[in-house]
PDB file of C-alpha atoms in Angstrom:
ATOM      1  CA  MET A 192       0.003   0.010   0.008  1.00 55.00           C
ATOM      2  CA  ARG A 193       1.280   3.453  -0.880  1.00 76.00           C
ATOM      3  CA  ARG A 194       1.097   6.072   1.740  1.00 90.00           C
ATOM      4  CA  TRP A 195       1.806   9.678   0.804  1.00 93.00           C
ATOM      5  CA  HIS A 196       2.779  12.043   3.556  1.00 94.00           C
ATOM      6  CA  LYS A 197       1.290  15.509   3.728  1.00 94.00           C
ATOM      7  CA  PRO A 198       3.313  18.255   2.041  1.00 95.00           C
ATOM      8  CA  VAL A 199       5.925  19.987   4.113  1.00 95.00           C
ATOM      9  CA  PRO A 200       7.130  23.517   3.394  1.00 95.00           C
ATOM     10  CA  LEU A 201      10.425  23.518   1.623  1.00 93.00           C
ATOM     11  CA  GLU A 202      12.287  25.168   4.546  1.00 94.00           C
ATOM     12  CA  ILE A 203      15.373  23.636   6.161  1.00 94.00           C
ATOM     13  CA  ARG A 204      13.769  23.819   9.622  1.00 95.00           C
ATOM     14  CA  TRP A 205      11.495  20.956   8.589  1.00 95.00           C
ATOM     15  CA  ALA A 206      14.319  18.537   7.598  1.00 95.00           C
ATOM     16  CA  ASP A 207      14.029  16.567  10.855  1.00 94.00           C
ATOM     17  CA  GLU A 208      10.371  15.747   9.932  1.00 92.00           C
ATOM     18  CA  ILE A 209      11.512  13.852   6.839  1.00 95.00           C
ATOM     19  CA  PRO A 210      12.603  10.264   7.193  1.00 95.00           C
ATOM     20  CA  ASP A 211      16.121   9.226   6.230  1.00 96.00           C
ATOM     21  CA  THR A 212      14.742   6.372   4.083  1.00 95.00           C
ATOM     22  CA  PRO A 213      14.452   5.662   0.334  1.00 96.00           C
ATOM     23  CA  GLY A 214      11.367   6.792  -1.496  1.00 96.00           C
ATOM     24  CA  VAL A 215       9.730   9.012  -4.044  1.00 97.00           C
ATOM     25  CA  CYS A 216       9.473  12.822  -3.581  1.00 96.00           C
ATOM     26  CA  VAL A 217       7.180  15.214  -5.337  1.00 96.00           C
ATOM     27  CA  LEU A 218       8.057  18.856  -5.361  1.00 96.00           C
ATOM     28  CA  LEU A 219       5.017  21.119  -5.301  1.00 96.00           C
ATOM     29  CA  ARG A 220       4.645  24.837  -6.078  1.00 94.00           C
ATOM     30  CA  ASN A 221       2.503  25.252  -2.999  1.00 89.00           C
ATOM     31  CA  SER A 222       1.822  23.112   0.094  1.00 88.00           C
ATOM     32  CA  LYS A 223      -1.866  23.817  -0.083  1.00 91.00           C
ATOM     33  CA  ASP A 224      -2.265  22.534  -3.667  1.00 90.00           C
ATOM     34  CA  ILE A 225      -1.098  18.947  -4.265  1.00 88.00           C
ATOM     35  CA  SER A 226      -1.989  19.274  -7.894  1.00 89.00           C
ATOM     36  CA  SER A 227       0.808  21.835  -8.409  1.00 93.00           C
ATOM     37  CA  VAL A 228       3.444  19.137  -9.238  1.00 95.00           C
ATOM     38  CA  LEU A 229       6.746  20.563 -10.443  1.00 95.00           C
ATOM     39  CA  LYS A 230       9.014  17.516 -10.152  1.00 95.00           C
ATOM     40  CA  ILE A 231       8.771  13.814  -9.297  1.00 96.00           C
ATOM     41  CA  GLY A 232      11.974  11.990  -8.362  1.00 95.00           C
ATOM     42  CA  PRO A 233      13.562   9.044  -6.652  1.00 96.00           C
ATOM     43  CA  ALA A 234      15.502   9.490  -3.398  1.00 95.00           C
ATOM     44  CA  ARG A 235      17.873   7.103  -1.664  1.00 95.00           C
ATOM     45  CA  SER A 236      17.384   9.421   1.327  1.00 96.00           C
ATOM     46  CA  LEU A 237      14.299  11.506   1.413  1.00 97.00           C
ATOM     47  CA  ARG A 238      15.856  13.752   4.095  1.00 97.00           C
ATOM     48  CA  ARG A 239      18.989  14.396   2.073  1.00 96.00           C
ATOM     49  CA  MET A 240      16.831  15.123  -1.072  1.00 95.00           C
ATOM     50  CA  PHE A 241      14.787  17.597   1.003  1.00 96.00           C
ATOM     51  CA  GLN A 242      17.893  19.310   2.305  1.00 96.00           C
ATOM     52  CA  ARG A 243      19.418  19.520  -1.154  1.00 94.00           C
ATOM     53  CA  GLU A 244      16.182  21.002  -2.578  1.00 93.00           C
ATOM     54  CA  CYS A 245      16.118  23.584   0.220  1.00 93.00           C
ATOM     55  CA  ARG A 246      19.643  24.700  -0.870  1.00 91.00           C
ATOM     56  CA  THR A 247      18.920  24.662  -4.631  1.00 89.00           C
ATOM     57  CA  ASP A 248      18.822  28.085  -6.197  1.00 88.00           C
ATOM     58  CA  TYR A 249      15.861  28.387  -8.553  1.00 82.00           C
ATOM     59  CA  THR A 250      16.668  31.867  -9.657  1.00 83.00           C
ATOM     60  CA  GLY A 251      15.693  32.405 -13.240  1.00 82.00           C
ATOM     61  CA  MET A 252      13.290  29.440 -13.234  1.00 79.00           C
ATOM     62  CA  PRO A 253       9.615  30.100 -13.978  1.00 79.00           C
ATOM     63  CA  ASP A 254       8.418  28.076 -10.996  1.00 84.00           C
ATOM     64  CA  ARG A 255      10.026  27.515  -7.653  1.00 88.00           C
ATOM     65  CA  PRO A 256       9.057  24.635  -5.385  1.00 93.00           C
ATOM     66  CA  GLY A 257       7.416  25.593  -2.126  1.00 93.00           C
ATOM     67  CA  ALA A 258       6.768  22.220  -0.575  1.00 95.00           C
ATOM     68  CA  MET A 259       7.557  18.463  -0.813  1.00 96.00           C
ATOM     69  CA  MET A 260       5.449  15.392  -0.244  1.00 96.00           C
ATOM     70  CA  TRP A 261       6.796  11.927  -0.301  1.00 96.00           C
ATOM     71  CA  MET A 262       6.150   8.189  -0.184  1.00 95.00           C
ATOM     72  CA  GLU A 263       8.575   5.785   1.385  1.00 95.00           C
ATOM     73  CA  SER A 264       9.535   2.937  -1.051  1.00 92.00           C
ATOM     74  CA  TRP A 265      12.538   0.624  -1.582  1.00 91.00           C
ATOM     75  CA  ALA A 266      11.718   0.594  -5.271  1.00 90.00           C
ATOM     76  CA  ASP A 267      12.282   4.369  -5.437  1.00 90.00           C
ATOM     77  CA  ALA A 268      13.465   4.620  -9.091  1.00 93.00           C
ATOM     78  CA  GLU A 269      10.818   2.291 -10.453  1.00 94.00           C
ATOM     79  CA  GLU A 270       8.115   4.122  -8.519  1.00 94.00           C
ATOM     80  CA  ALA A 271       9.284   7.534  -9.697  1.00 95.00           C
ATOM     81  CA  ALA A 272       9.439   6.347 -13.401  1.00 95.00           C
ATOM     82  CA  ARG A 273       5.882   4.934 -13.004  1.00 95.00           C
ATOM     83  CA  LEU A 274       4.581   8.194 -11.541  1.00 95.00           C
ATOM     84  CA  ILE A 275       6.282  10.363 -14.194  1.00 95.00           C
ATOM     85  CA  GLY A 276       4.723   8.130 -16.857  1.00 95.00           C
ATOM     86  CA  GLU A 277       1.326   8.489 -15.268  1.00 95.00           C
ATOM     87  CA  TYR A 278       1.739  12.258 -15.052  1.00 95.00           C
ATOM     88  CA  ARG A 279       2.817  12.358 -18.703  1.00 94.00           C
ATOM     89  CA  ARG A 280      -0.303  10.371 -19.848  1.00 96.00           C
ATOM     90  CA  ARG A 281      -2.620  12.644 -17.879  1.00 95.00           C
ATOM     91  CA  HIS A 282      -0.990  16.047 -18.832  1.00 94.00           C
ATOM     92  CA  GLY A 283       0.744  15.292 -22.169  1.00 94.00           C
ATOM     93  CA  ARG A 284       4.203  16.196 -20.721  1.00 92.00           C
ATOM     94  CA  ALA A 285       6.531  15.541 -17.836  1.00 93.00           C
ATOM     95  CA  PRO A 286       6.401  17.811 -14.767  1.00 94.00           C
ATOM     96  CA  VAL A 287       8.096  21.193 -15.379  1.00 89.00           C
ATOM     97  CA  LEU A 288      11.342  20.471 -13.442  1.00 89.00           C
ATOM     98  CA  ASN A 289      11.609  16.923 -14.947  1.00 89.00           C
ATOM     99  CA  SER A 290      11.835  18.339 -18.352  1.00 71.00           C
ATOM    100  CA  PRO A 291      15.343  18.191 -19.980  1.00 68.00           C
ATOM    101  CA  TYR A 292      14.861  21.735 -21.277  1.00 57.00           C
TER     102      TYR A 292
END
């Protein structure tokens, strides 16, 4: 069973709330809108991914993530690929920050 955790604001002070386990993270534009997906990605450590995203400079990007939600999973890469494919089927494109352009 997949269990998604509620979105957490992308602020370093929340890092201890994120488990240090593998999983899939979803970066959101806004913590109040889970449909505002900007990126879907696998993480060997959800906490380290969260910390890295908090330090990433999105200056010049049209959209900046404001929150992250996650699902713990040992099959992190496969789950992320499946979710990106599902997103692509529904929206006709990959999430904005997953795009190679």
